[in-house]
Amino acid sequence: MSELEAAFADEPALIPYVVAGDPGIEETKEYVRALVRGGADVIELGLPFSEPIADGPTIQNAIQRALSGGMTPDDYLELVSGLDVDVPVVCMTYYNLIYQYGGREAQRASERSSGGTPRDEEGVEAFVSAAADAGVSGLIVPDLPVEESGPLRLACDEYGLDLVFIIAPTTTDRRKRRITEQASGFVYVQARMGTTGAQADVSGDTHDSLARLAESDLPKAVGFGVSAGEHAREIVSAGADGVVVGSALVDIVASGENVAERLESKAAELKSGAREGEQEIPEPERTSN
Amino acid sequence: MSELEAAFADEPALIPYVVAGDPGIEETKEYVRALVRGGADVIELGLPFSEPIADGPTIQNAIQRALSGGMTPDDYLELVSGLDVDVPVVCMTYYNLIYQYGGREAQRASERSSGGTPRDEEGVEAFVSAAADAGVSGLIVPDLPVEESGPLRLACDEYGLDLVFIIAPTTTDRRKRRITEQASGFVYVQARMGTTGAQADVSGDTHDSLARLAESDLPKAVGFGVSAGEHAREIVSAGADGVVVGSALVDIVASGENVAERLESKAAELKSGAREGEQEIPEPERTSN
Amino acid sequence: TKFGEYGGQYVPEVLMPAIEELQSAYERYVLENEDGFMDEFRRHLRDFGGRPTPLQRADALSERYDREVYLKREDLLHGGAHKLNNALGQVLLAKYMGKERIVAETGAGQHGTATAMAASYLDIDCEVFMGRTDINRQRPNVFRMRTHDAEVNPVDVGSGTLKEAINETMRDWATNVEDTHYVIGSVVGPHPFPKMVRDFQSVISEEAREQIRKKAGRLPDSVVACAGGGSNTMGAFHNFVDDAEPRSANRSSGHGPRDDESVSLFAVEAGGSGLTIDEDEGVAPHSASLSSGQDGVLHGARTKLLQSGDGQILESHSVSAGLDYSGVGPELAHLVETGRVTPVNVGDDAALEAFHRLSKLEGIIPALESSHAVAYLERAAQRAADGSSGHDQRDEADELGDLVIVNVSGRGDKDLDTVIEESAKRGIDAAPSMEVFE
Amino acid sequence: TKFGEYGGQYVPEVLMPAIEELQSAYERYVLENEDGFMDEFRRHLRDFGGRPTPLQRADALSERYDREVYLKREDLLHGGAHKLNNALGQVLLAKYMGKERIVAETGAGQHGTATAMAASYLDIDCEVFMGRTDINRQRPNVFRMRTHDAEVNPVDVGSGTLKEAINETMRDWATNVEDTHYVIGSVVGPHPFPKMVRDFQSVISEEAREQIRKKAGRLPDSVVACAGGGSNTMGAFHNFVDDAEPRSANRSSGHGPRDDESVSLFAVEAGGSGLTIDEDEGVAPHSASLSSGQDGVLHGARTKLLQSGDGQILESHSVSAGLDYSGVGPELAHLVETGRVTPVNVGDDAALEAFHRLSKLEGIIPALESSHAVAYLERAAQRAADGSSGHDQRDEADELGDLVIVNVSGRGDKDLDTVIEESAKRGIDAAPSMEVFE
């Protein structure tokens, strides 16, 4: 059982998301500590990419702030390795940063050797290796569908990282099987169509998606639109093993007021909701995970 | 010999042009009298038409002033009949006014009869008849080439008006013969290409044109660009029987300062130049007209 | 030199020799294809101009009006309008005649642009006369002409619009006639211009006739074209003027039989804001010379004109600058007089609505000129609806018949600013909101 | 799903089922002509779009460059650019797929306009995403889209240009993927978009190949097309990519023999103001991804990109808004990588000069995009002149050979304001004076 999987073992997991470097590196460290104090079981830490096509406006703006602040992949890995928290960190980013991080390594290598285009295999390995060194437990790459994930999956296996995949409301059963075969750590259940962003209620798609995933052994964490303890309760009671909360927290970061304190209390609210939700699950089901 | 032809009999004729109604009817009467005092042998009086394609900017603007002042064909004929000068008046206008004057008559007629389009024959007769009644001696219609002049020629013959045609620098010998066959009163020799307008010198085309017309019995008056006594001298010495002067006079009208006085003295200058020119013609040629 | 009572050559003597020379060149090169002139002309139309233009079935309009509506797509010609057909023909003819210089008038700028294009393509100097008012309100077309290296000469006299530009071009021509050809922009002016321009434009109906036979299996019941000066009109009509052949039996199925068997020709004039003339101001609030003009002589030809009782030419008005002219081609006047062409008119508002309708329903933004032709379909349908109890209107609607060709003489990109402004001012329902701009 | 190392499907899982559905529809309808899809597509291209477009011999350019220069006239396609080929194909495909709604991104507005046209023609709802900056600087195209009844959704994030508009359209698609098709505007995006868009655009080279055989009796020595995303480029190249047939003996008469016997393909990128990148500002002063980009993943595909060493995408820059994109189609990247396509670039000033040159010499105002392709003729000629003593440059110039096709991908009416302003600012000699305005 990987570090990530283990985080779901005892009780429903709270997976808060913030963007690294929003608005600065020290703040991010402070916010992560606050979230852990509030009850976070896993920290999903965004490595900002300039074209975040899977994210809604809230997180786009956070990414913009982080990039304006000068956040780079190297800074990110240094930040992670300097985090003094005892929960696993999963890195959420887009594929080009992973590919290009390796690309730079490969370019240096190809100057020595016979040249040529860097291949995926060379590209991702450099990033995964560095991430593993920094203490990253797993990766979420929202623009990397299972079809294109081969090289990254191999590298993650080699360096002991989990590779988390997203299951969307549109995912067919055939794709679901393919994805769950490749996924590790947990399955990220996308609660609704579209992009990330806090919503006022839980999408009806959530229950269907969880039901379709009942047979999978991996923990299932629901994200996209989760913003309140009540949502967490409902989602966990519907069978989820955890909730991912991003935009609602990034909103707090964006406000700039009492951020750490409010993050901690929001995390506590969400964690508490998740625990309540667990109580509502009939006994036989609860033990099935 | 018509009134117009007779005006050329004794000495080289001065034919000044002004636009009727520029700037008003009473002013025009005053200007005409001044021109006659200065030595005019024929008055060319423009009946303003909104689209004066054969005229340059000076006369265009004069026409605009006259039309703005409300000048109409009826006003024009009334003006002519009220002129108390003893030189012939030739009416310069464009064909649509002649055509449409009759058109109105014809329309009134067609309301009584069975309708239908007014034809040239009906159209022009009304105008020519009214012009004759008003005391007009002849017509110059710069947009009516000889090809289209049949109906107007007929009407002029019927009412005893002369129809003056223009010979241009481009006119071929074939056309020249056709035009001189149809022309009466005098032949208007266009001194240069283009449109009316005062110029600083006499065009070289003038001598050629006059030479080509030597065999014609009609008096030859040269216009387009004549503005000074010196020009008149040169033109008459080259064999012309008269000069037409328009824009140079209209410029004086436009200035609005001491107009009558200056018109009279300009006419005198031109007439004097013409007389000087006549002195320069070798005797045998002078008697040929 | 006449079409019945209309036409002729009412120009200053200084121009007559050039007119005779042009007449001779027209006969030799255009009518007799001397030196392969017409072959070369057609090659340029094809390779440079993009001919043939399509005849497209307008599916949405056909459904809306319950008849087969076909659009002749002159908007796809190089430059964006039918104007190039004529400009290319005349510029080429000028070269065959050995002229070294081209002058042209322009109002909205379409003809000037087409002439400038043709002149730069065929490598001959070009000067365009354009009223100051038009220059200021048609800047993009001035840019285009200058970009094609044509001189643009502002005309400051009078109202500074098309009429004055024509006058001024005639003056230039009178001055430089020996080495200069005047590329007149429509089927107007002295003979042989109206015939020659018609011949250059008649490729429209030549193609349309063949295309409709191929697509619909027969000739149309009617052809609808807008009419300002009338060059797209005559181009769209010419090859149908003599058509009087019987149609297939089913043509009468939809709307009942018509009295005659010929192809009906509808010239749609700009009704502007109404047909009443203000003689004191010297202004007509429309450009409907065929519908309401009087016979007269303007710009070299006898034709139907907007004029005062005295014969002074009135300023015309239309939301479409390209239809804004006080005269009309003499051949059209003749065809109207003889009953072969039916003159109709639609006002500014109806034209604006038609502009939006075609843009929304068919994916084609028509020129405001062409929008008048499109608008007549709606007018006919409305009359049919209004008059379903009365016979007169019913008959009028049915004149269009079951199979209609509408000439889309040009594209409307050039008119977008005007249309947006005028639609907002007049509260045209069909106009889209432009709230996207902050 | 790849062209060599390039291409692929790098999109969120939520879109993958739609991509699979699209792949299936592409294979059935486009590749296998199921239900006569391709027949209907080609009929619309002909009747609505105005295809075929001419292949015109450019007489003045041929003389200037001492080689046969032919222009493929995509500027004559309905809407004024090659964009309609793709928009019409995808909108029609969306209808065959039973979709009820179209979304599209647009930068300069050309693709948005083409999509709006096609959507109104084929009667399907259409929403276009456009950056706020672009909306404000491309007002006429916004007017056109609105006039065709398309919604225009402003994108306020980031720099408010094309890149952001694509991101936002992908987000809308991810939200509404079940009833919505995303009409992507170039040969970019996840598979099968690059192949499918190429197939829709390949009608350009299909026609050009047949036309040049008919006119010149053989295949061209080279084809020159501008490359931003690369849809006109792939359209102009596709049917020549496999050509390696021997040419007639006299082809080497003018410029000496070349090394290979295939049709040379030149992709002309926007060199902007120079190829140096400012990483600190995240800005590239050009759009030359093929010439100077690094491999990476953007908008669903692996391709050559303008990016920082970290992999952040750089803002590109070109005087031509339509070339202003940080990526390029993956197939072009592959063809460049394999040596089949030669990437070259010309800067802003050279493109502006070419804009004026073609307008003056040939009577065609090219789009600023297309002006880059035209400019490469001049560049090659200059190099030949400069390098007449040295061998290297001489060879480069001779790559164009004796018979060249240049793809004029669109018309430049839309660019007039920009060109006049930029020409004045940069002191471009070839620009005409605009003193006619008071």
mmCIF file with all atom_site columns, N, CA and C in Angstrom, chain A residues 48-53 55 60 96 100 104 107 117 119-120 142-143 145 148 170-171 174-175 193-194, chain D residues 5 8-10 12-14 17 20 163 167 171 174-175 177 295-297 302 307 309 311-313 337:
data_model
loop_
_atom_site.group_PDB
_atom_site.id
_atom_site.type_symbol
_atom_site.label_atom_id
_atom_site.label_alt_id
_atom_site.label_comp_id
_atom_site.label_asym_id
_atom_site.label_entity_id
_atom_site.label_seq_id
_atom_site.pdbx_PDB_ins_code
_atom_site.Cartn_x
_atom_site.Cartn_y
_atom_site.Cartn_z
_atom_site.occupancy
_atom_site.B_iso_or_equiv
_atom_site.pdbx_formal_charge
_atom_site.auth_seq_id
_atom_site.auth_comp_id
_atom_site.auth_asym_id
_atom_site.auth_atom_id
_atom_site.pdbx_PDB_model_num
ATOM 1   N N  . PRO A 1 48  ? 2.244   25.400 -11.045 1.00 0.00 ? 48  PRO A N  1
ATOM 2   C CA . PRO A 1 48  ? 1.502   26.210 -12.029 1.00 0.00 ? 48  PRO A CA 1
ATOM 3   C C  . PRO A 1 48  ? 2.052   26.140 -13.452 1.00 0.00 ? 48  PRO A C  1
ATOM 4   N N  . PHE A 1 49  ? 1.116   25.974 -14.384 1.00 0.00 ? 49  PHE A N  1
ATOM 5   C CA . PHE A 1 49  ? 1.415   25.956 -15.816 1.00 0.00 ? 49  PHE A CA 1
ATOM 6   C C  . PHE A 1 49  ? 0.604   27.075 -16.472 1.00 0.00 ? 49  PHE A C  1
ATOM 7   N N  . SER A 1 50  ? 1.186   27.695 -17.474 1.00 0.00 ? 50  SER A N  1
ATOM 8   C CA . SER A 1 50  ? 0.572   28.895 -18.054 1.00 0.00 ? 50  SER A CA 1
ATOM 9   C C  . SER A 1 50  ? -0.760  28.643 -18.771 1.00 0.00 ? 50  SER A C  1
ATOM 10  N N  . GLU A 1 51  ? -1.036  27.404 -19.160 1.00 0.00 ? 51  GLU A N  1
ATOM 11  C CA . GLU A 1 51  ? -2.273  27.131 -19.918 1.00 0.00 ? 51  GLU A CA 1
ATOM 12  C C  . GLU A 1 51  ? -3.122  26.080 -19.208 1.00 0.00 ? 51  GLU A C  1
ATOM 13  N N  . PRO A 1 52  ? -3.751  26.430 -18.091 1.00 0.00 ? 52  PRO A N  1
ATOM 14  C CA . PRO A 1 52  ? -4.453  25.429 -17.283 1.00 0.00 ? 52  PRO A CA 1
ATOM 15  C C  . PRO A 1 52  ? -5.850  25.097 -17.806 1.00 0.00 ? 52  PRO A C  1
ATOM 16  N N  . ILE A 1 53  ? -5.906  24.296 -18.885 1.00 0.00 ? 53  ILE A N  1
ATOM 17  C CA . ILE A 1 53  ? -7.191  24.100 -19.571 1.00 0.00 ? 53  ILE A CA 1
ATOM 18  C C  . ILE A 1 53  ? -8.227  23.337 -18.760 1.00 0.00 ? 53  ILE A C  1
ATOM 19  N N  . ASP A 1 55  ? -8.754  23.841 -15.541 1.00 0.00 ? 55  ASP A N  1
ATOM 20  C CA . ASP A 1 55  ? -9.128  24.615 -14.366 1.00 0.00 ? 55  ASP A CA 1
ATOM 21  C C  . ASP A 1 55  ? -10.056 25.765 -14.699 1.00 0.00 ? 55  ASP A C  1
ATOM 22  N N  . GLN A 1 60  ? -7.252  29.364 -12.298 1.00 0.00 ? 60  GLN A N  1
ATOM 23  C CA . GLN A 1 60  ? -6.485  30.084 -13.318 1.00 0.00 ? 60  GLN A CA 1
ATOM 24  C C  . GLN A 1 60  ? -5.829  31.321 -12.737 1.00 0.00 ? 60  GLN A C  1
ATOM 25  N N  . ASN A 1 96  ? 3.111   19.451 -20.034 1.00 0.00 ? 96  ASN A N  1
ATOM 26  C CA . ASN A 1 96  ? 4.255   20.092 -20.685 1.00 0.00 ? 96  ASN A CA 1
ATOM 27  C C  . ASN A 1 96  ? 5.384   20.406 -19.706 1.00 0.00 ? 96  ASN A C  1
ATOM 28  N N  . GLN A 1 100 ? 8.886   18.993 -20.461 1.00 0.00 ? 100 GLN A N  1
ATOM 29  C CA . GLN A 1 100 ? 9.930   19.954 -20.758 1.00 0.00 ? 100 GLN A CA 1
ATOM 30  C C  . GLN A 1 100 ? 11.034  19.932 -19.703 1.00 0.00 ? 100 GLN A C  1
ATOM 31  N N  . ARG A 1 104 ? 14.793  19.565 -20.923 1.00 0.00 ? 104 ARG A N  1
ATOM 32  C CA . ARG A 1 104 ? 16.012  20.329 -20.682 1.00 0.00 ? 104 ARG A CA 1
ATOM 33  C C  . ARG A 1 104 ? 17.179  19.396 -20.350 1.00 0.00 ? 104 ARG A C  1
ATOM 34  N N  . GLN A 1 107 ? 18.100  17.729 -23.476 1.00 0.00 ? 107 GLN A N  1
ATOM 35  C CA . GLN A 1 107 ? 18.847  18.600 -24.382 1.00 0.00 ? 107 GLN A CA 1
ATOM 36  C C  . GLN A 1 107 ? 20.325  18.654 -23.983 1.00 0.00 ? 107 GLN A C  1
ATOM 37  N N  . THR A 1 117 ? 15.469  14.601 -31.176 1.00 0.00 ? 117 THR A N  1
ATOM 38  C CA . THR A 1 117 ? 14.368  15.044 -30.341 1.00 0.00 ? 117 THR A CA 1
ATOM 39  C C  . THR A 1 117 ? 14.320  14.258 -29.037 1.00 0.00 ? 117 THR A C  1
ATOM 40  N N  . ARG A 1 119 ? 12.609  12.217 -26.291 1.00 0.00 ? 119 ARG A N  1
ATOM 41  C CA . ARG A 1 119 ? 11.402  11.398 -26.311 1.00 0.00 ? 119 ARG A CA 1
ATOM 42  C C  . ARG A 1 119 ? 10.757  11.457 -24.935 1.00 0.00 ? 119 ARG A C  1
ATOM 43  N N  . ASP A 1 120 ? 9.480   11.121 -24.903 1.00 0.00 ? 120 ASP A N  1
ATOM 44  C CA . ASP A 1 120 ? 8.773   11.092 -23.627 1.00 0.00 ? 120 ASP A CA 1
ATOM 45  C C  . ASP A 1 120 ? 9.582   10.387 -22.552 1.00 0.00 ? 120 ASP A C  1
ATOM 46  N N  . PRO A 1 142 ? -3.891  16.506 -15.313 1.00 0.00 ? 142 PRO A N  1
ATOM 47  C CA . PRO A 1 142 ? -5.239  16.488 -15.870 1.00 0.00 ? 142 PRO A CA 1
ATOM 48  C C  . PRO A 1 142 ? -5.302  16.484 -17.389 1.00 0.00 ? 142 PRO A C  1
ATOM 49  N N  . ASP A 1 143 ? -4.221  16.861 -18.087 1.00 0.00 ? 143 ASP A N  1
ATOM 50  C CA . ASP A 1 143 ? -4.286  16.803 -19.553 1.00 0.00 ? 143 ASP A CA 1
ATOM 51  C C  . ASP A 1 143 ? -3.563  15.573 -20.094 1.00 0.00 ? 143 ASP A C  1
ATOM 52  N N  . PRO A 1 145 ? -4.423  11.884 -20.593 1.00 0.00 ? 145 PRO A N  1
ATOM 53  C CA . PRO A 1 145 ? -5.351  10.745 -20.504 1.00 0.00 ? 145 PRO A CA 1
ATOM 54  C C  . PRO A 1 145 ? -4.552  9.450  -20.501 1.00 0.00 ? 145 PRO A C  1
ATOM 55  N N  . GLU A 1 148 ? -2.019  8.414  -23.247 1.00 0.00 ? 148 GLU A N  1
ATOM 56  C CA . GLU A 1 148 ? -0.715  9.042  -23.421 1.00 0.00 ? 148 GLU A CA 1
ATOM 57  C C  . GLU A 1 148 ? 0.176   8.850  -22.198 1.00 0.00 ? 148 GLU A C  1
ATOM 58  N N  . THR A 1 170 ? -18.306 11.631 -18.137 1.00 0.00 ? 170 THR A N  1
ATOM 59  C CA . THR A 1 170 ? -18.452 11.111 -19.495 1.00 0.00 ? 170 THR A CA 1
ATOM 60  C C  . THR A 1 170 ? -17.697 9.806  -19.737 1.00 0.00 ? 170 THR A C  1
ATOM 61  N N  . THR A 1 171 ? -16.859 9.420  -18.759 1.00 0.00 ? 171 THR A N  1
ATOM 62  C CA . THR A 1 171 ? -16.010 8.243  -18.965 1.00 0.00 ? 171 THR A CA 1
ATOM 63  C C  . THR A 1 171 ? -16.864 6.980  -19.179 1.00 0.00 ? 171 THR A C  1
ATOM 64  N N  . ARG A 1 174 ? -15.708 1.123  -20.705 1.00 0.00 ? 174 ARG A N  1
ATOM 65  C CA . ARG A 1 174 ? -14.486 0.602  -21.292 1.00 0.00 ? 174 ARG A CA 1
ATOM 66  C C  . ARG A 1 174 ? -13.281 1.439  -20.849 1.00 0.00 ? 174 ARG A C  1
ATOM 67  N N  . ARG A 1 175 ? -13.456 2.758  -20.899 1.00 0.00 ? 175 ARG A N  1
ATOM 68  C CA . ARG A 1 175 ? -12.368 3.635  -20.472 1.00 0.00 ? 175 ARG A CA 1
ATOM 69  C C  . ARG A 1 175 ? -12.125 3.508  -18.966 1.00 0.00 ? 175 ARG A C  1
ATOM 70  N N  . MET A 1 193 ? -19.317 17.943 -14.976 1.00 0.00 ? 193 MET A N  1
ATOM 71  C CA . MET A 1 193 ? -18.730 18.311 -16.257 1.00 0.00 ? 193 MET A CA 1
ATOM 72  C C  . MET A 1 193 ? -17.937 19.600 -16.082 1.00 0.00 ? 193 MET A C  1
ATOM 73  N N  . GLY A 1 194 ? -17.056 19.842 -17.005 1.00 0.00 ? 194 GLY A N  1
ATOM 74  C CA . GLY A 1 194 ? -16.397 21.135 -17.026 1.00 0.00 ? 194 GLY A CA 1
ATOM 75  C C  . GLY A 1 194 ? -15.075 21.158 -16.321 1.00 0.00 ? 194 GLY A C  1
ATOM 76  N N  . GLU D 2 5   ? 6.826   11.640 -33.866 1.00 0.00 ? 5   GLU D N  1
ATOM 77  C CA . GLU D 2 5   ? 6.785   11.915 -32.425 1.00 0.00 ? 5   GLU D CA 1
ATOM 78  C C  . GLU D 2 5   ? 5.688   12.924 -32.061 1.00 0.00 ? 5   GLU D C  1
ATOM 79  N N  . GLY D 2 8   ? -0.876  13.293 -30.936 1.00 0.00 ? 8   GLY D N  1
ATOM 80  C CA . GLY D 2 8   ? -1.397  12.682 -29.723 1.00 0.00 ? 8   GLY D CA 1
ATOM 81  C C  . GLY D 2 8   ? -2.669  13.346 -29.223 1.00 0.00 ? 8   GLY D C  1
ATOM 82  N N  . GLN D 2 9   ? -3.035  12.936 -28.009 1.00 0.00 ? 9   GLN D N  1
ATOM 83  C CA . GLN D 2 9   ? -4.318  13.394 -27.457 1.00 0.00 ? 9   GLN D CA 1
ATOM 84  C C  . GLN D 2 9   ? -4.148  13.793 -26.002 1.00 0.00 ? 9   GLN D C  1
ATOM 85  N N  . TYR D 2 10  ? -3.597  14.936 -25.764 1.00 0.00 ? 10  TYR D N  1
ATOM 86  C CA . TYR D 2 10  ? -3.325  15.391 -24.401 1.00 0.00 ? 10  TYR D CA 1
ATOM 87  C C  . TYR D 2 10  ? -4.458  16.282 -23.915 1.00 0.00 ? 10  TYR D C  1
ATOM 88  N N  . PRO D 2 12  ? -8.065  16.581 -21.112 1.00 0.00 ? 12  PRO D N  1
ATOM 89  C CA . PRO D 2 12  ? -8.715  16.042 -19.912 1.00 0.00 ? 12  PRO D CA 1
ATOM 90  C C  . PRO D 2 12  ? -9.602  14.848 -20.238 1.00 0.00 ? 12  PRO D C  1
ATOM 91  N N  . GLU D 2 13  ? -9.636  13.935 -19.286 1.00 0.00 ? 13  GLU D N  1
ATOM 92  C CA . GLU D 2 13  ? -10.432 12.723 -19.444 1.00 0.00 ? 13  GLU D CA 1
ATOM 93  C C  . GLU D 2 13  ? -11.875 13.021 -19.845 1.00 0.00 ? 13  GLU D C  1
ATOM 94  N N  . VAL D 2 14  ? -12.439 14.105 -19.301 1.00 0.00 ? 14  VAL D N  1
ATOM 95  C CA . VAL D 2 14  ? -13.845 14.398 -19.582 1.00 0.00 ? 14  VAL D CA 1
ATOM 96  C C  . VAL D 2 14  ? -14.083 14.552 -21.081 1.00 0.00 ? 14  VAL D C  1
ATOM 97  N N  . PRO D 2 17  ? -14.004 10.789 -24.264 1.00 0.00 ? 17  PRO D N  1
ATOM 98  C CA . PRO D 2 17  ? -15.085 10.074 -24.986 1.00 0.00 ? 17  PRO D CA 1
ATOM 99  C C  . PRO D 2 17  ? -15.530 10.845 -26.235 1.00 0.00 ? 17  PRO D C  1
ATOM 100 N N  . GLU D 2 20  ? -13.054 10.291 -28.902 1.00 0.00 ? 20  GLU D N  1
ATOM 101 C CA . GLU D 2 20  ? -13.239 8.960  -29.510 1.00 0.00 ? 20  GLU D CA 1
ATOM 102 C C  . GLU D 2 20  ? -14.423 8.968  -30.470 1.00 0.00 ? 20  GLU D C  1
ATOM 103 N N  . LYS D 2 163 ? -4.505  32.320 -27.393 1.00 0.00 ? 163 LYS D N  1
ATOM 104 C CA . LYS D 2 163 ? -4.166  31.234 -26.493 1.00 0.00 ? 163 LYS D CA 1
ATOM 105 C C  . LYS D 2 163 ? -5.240  31.091 -25.408 1.00 0.00 ? 163 LYS D C  1
ATOM 106 N N  . ASN D 2 167 ? -7.993  28.032 -24.634 1.00 0.00 ? 167 ASN D N  1
ATOM 107 C CA . ASN D 2 167 ? -8.180  27.442 -23.306 1.00 0.00 ? 167 ASN D CA 1
ATOM 108 C C  . ASN D 2 167 ? -9.654  27.496 -22.893 1.00 0.00 ? 167 ASN D C  1
ATOM 109 N N  . ARG D 2 171 ? -12.538 24.620 -22.161 1.00 0.00 ? 171 ARG D N  1
ATOM 110 C CA . ARG D 2 171 ? -13.294 24.513 -20.910 1.00 0.00 ? 171 ARG D CA 1
ATOM 111 C C  . ARG D 2 171 ? -14.782 24.412 -21.178 1.00 0.00 ? 171 ARG D C  1
ATOM 112 N N  . ALA D 2 174 ? -15.447 21.012 -22.391 1.00 0.00 ? 174 ALA D N  1
ATOM 113 C CA . ALA D 2 174 ? -15.404 20.036 -21.296 1.00 0.00 ? 174 ALA D CA 1
ATOM 114 C C  . ALA D 2 174 ? -16.700 20.054 -20.490 1.00 0.00 ? 174 ALA D C  1
ATOM 115 N N  . THR D 2 175 ? -17.374 21.187 -20.489 1.00 0.00 ? 175 THR D N  1
ATOM 116 C CA . THR D 2 175 ? -18.622 21.318 -19.724 1.00 0.00 ? 175 THR D CA 1
ATOM 117 C C  . THR D 2 175 ? -19.823 20.807 -20.514 1.00 0.00 ? 175 THR D C  1
ATOM 118 N N  . VAL D 2 177 ? -19.763 18.860 -23.479 1.00 0.00 ? 177 VAL D N  1
ATOM 119 C CA . VAL D 2 177 ? -19.261 18.008 -24.556 1.00 0.00 ? 177 VAL D CA 1
ATOM 120 C C  . VAL D 2 177 ? -20.328 17.089 -25.149 1.00 0.00 ? 177 VAL D C  1
ATOM 121 N N  . ASP D 2 295 ? 10.229  21.200 -28.639 1.00 0.00 ? 295 ASP D N  1
ATOM 122 C CA . ASP D 2 295 ? 9.154   20.220 -28.512 1.00 0.00 ? 295 ASP D CA 1
ATOM 123 C C  . ASP D 2 295 ? 8.444   20.379 -27.176 1.00 0.00 ? 295 ASP D C  1
ATOM 124 N N  . GLY D 2 296 ? 7.140   20.209 -27.212 1.00 0.00 ? 296 GLY D N  1
ATOM 125 C CA . GLY D 2 296 ? 6.373   20.313 -25.984 1.00 0.00 ? 296 GLY D CA 1
ATOM 126 C C  . GLY D 2 296 ? 4.932   19.919 -26.246 1.00 0.00 ? 296 GLY D C  1
ATOM 127 N N  . VAL D 2 297 ? 4.097   20.106 -25.241 1.00 0.00 ? 297 VAL D N  1
ATOM 128 C CA . VAL D 2 297 ? 2.692   19.712 -25.353 1.00 0.00 ? 297 VAL D CA 1
ATOM 129 C C  . VAL D 2 297 ? 1.823   20.925 -25.082 1.00 0.00 ? 297 VAL D C  1
ATOM 130 N N  . ARG D 2 302 ? 1.448   17.088 -28.907 1.00 0.00 ? 302 ARG D N  1
ATOM 131 C CA . ARG D 2 302 ? 2.871   17.354 -28.821 1.00 0.00 ? 302 ARG D CA 1
ATOM 132 C C  . ARG D 2 302 ? 3.306   17.991 -30.140 1.00 0.00 ? 302 ARG D C  1
ATOM 133 N N  . GLN D 2 307 ? 8.346   28.314 -25.915 1.00 0.00 ? 307 GLN D N  1
ATOM 134 C CA . GLN D 2 307 ? 8.194   28.114 -24.483 1.00 0.00 ? 307 GLN D CA 1
ATOM 135 C C  . GLN D 2 307 ? 9.495   28.472 -23.782 1.00 0.00 ? 307 GLN D C  1
ATOM 136 N N  . GLY D 2 309 ? 12.421  27.747 -20.863 1.00 0.00 ? 309 GLY D N  1
ATOM 137 C CA . GLY D 2 309 ? 13.152  26.537 -20.493 1.00 0.00 ? 309 GLY D CA 1
ATOM 138 C C  . GLY D 2 309 ? 12.371  25.670 -19.524 1.00 0.00 ? 309 GLY D C  1
ATOM 139 N N  . GLY D 2 311 ? 9.144   25.315 -19.622 1.00 0.00 ? 311 GLY D N  1
ATOM 140 C CA . GLY D 2 311 ? 7.963   24.747 -20.257 1.00 0.00 ? 311 GLY D CA 1
ATOM 141 C C  . GLY D 2 311 ? 6.735   25.636 -20.163 1.00 0.00 ? 311 GLY D C  1
ATOM 142 N N  . GLN D 2 312 ? 6.919   26.876 -19.661 1.00 0.00 ? 312 GLN D N  1
ATOM 143 C CA . GLN D 2 312 ? 5.780   27.807 -19.707 1.00 0.00 ? 312 GLN D CA 1
ATOM 144 C C  . GLN D 2 312 ? 5.673   28.342 -21.135 1.00 0.00 ? 312 GLN D C  1
ATOM 145 N N  . ILE D 2 313 ? 4.411   28.453 -21.599 1.00 0.00 ? 313 ILE D N  1
ATOM 146 C CA . ILE D 2 313 ? 4.210   28.897 -22.976 1.00 0.00 ? 313 ILE D CA 1
ATOM 147 C C  . ILE D 2 313 ? 4.452   30.402 -23.058 1.00 0.00 ? 313 ILE D C  1
ATOM 148 N N  . GLU D 2 337 ? 10.698  18.098 -39.126 1.00 0.00 ? 337 GLU D N  1
ATOM 149 C CA . GLU D 2 337 ? 11.673  17.229 -38.464 1.00 0.00 ? 337 GLU D CA 1
ATOM 150 C C  . GLU D 2 337 ? 12.268  16.216 -39.450 1.00 0.00 ? 337 GLU D C  1
#
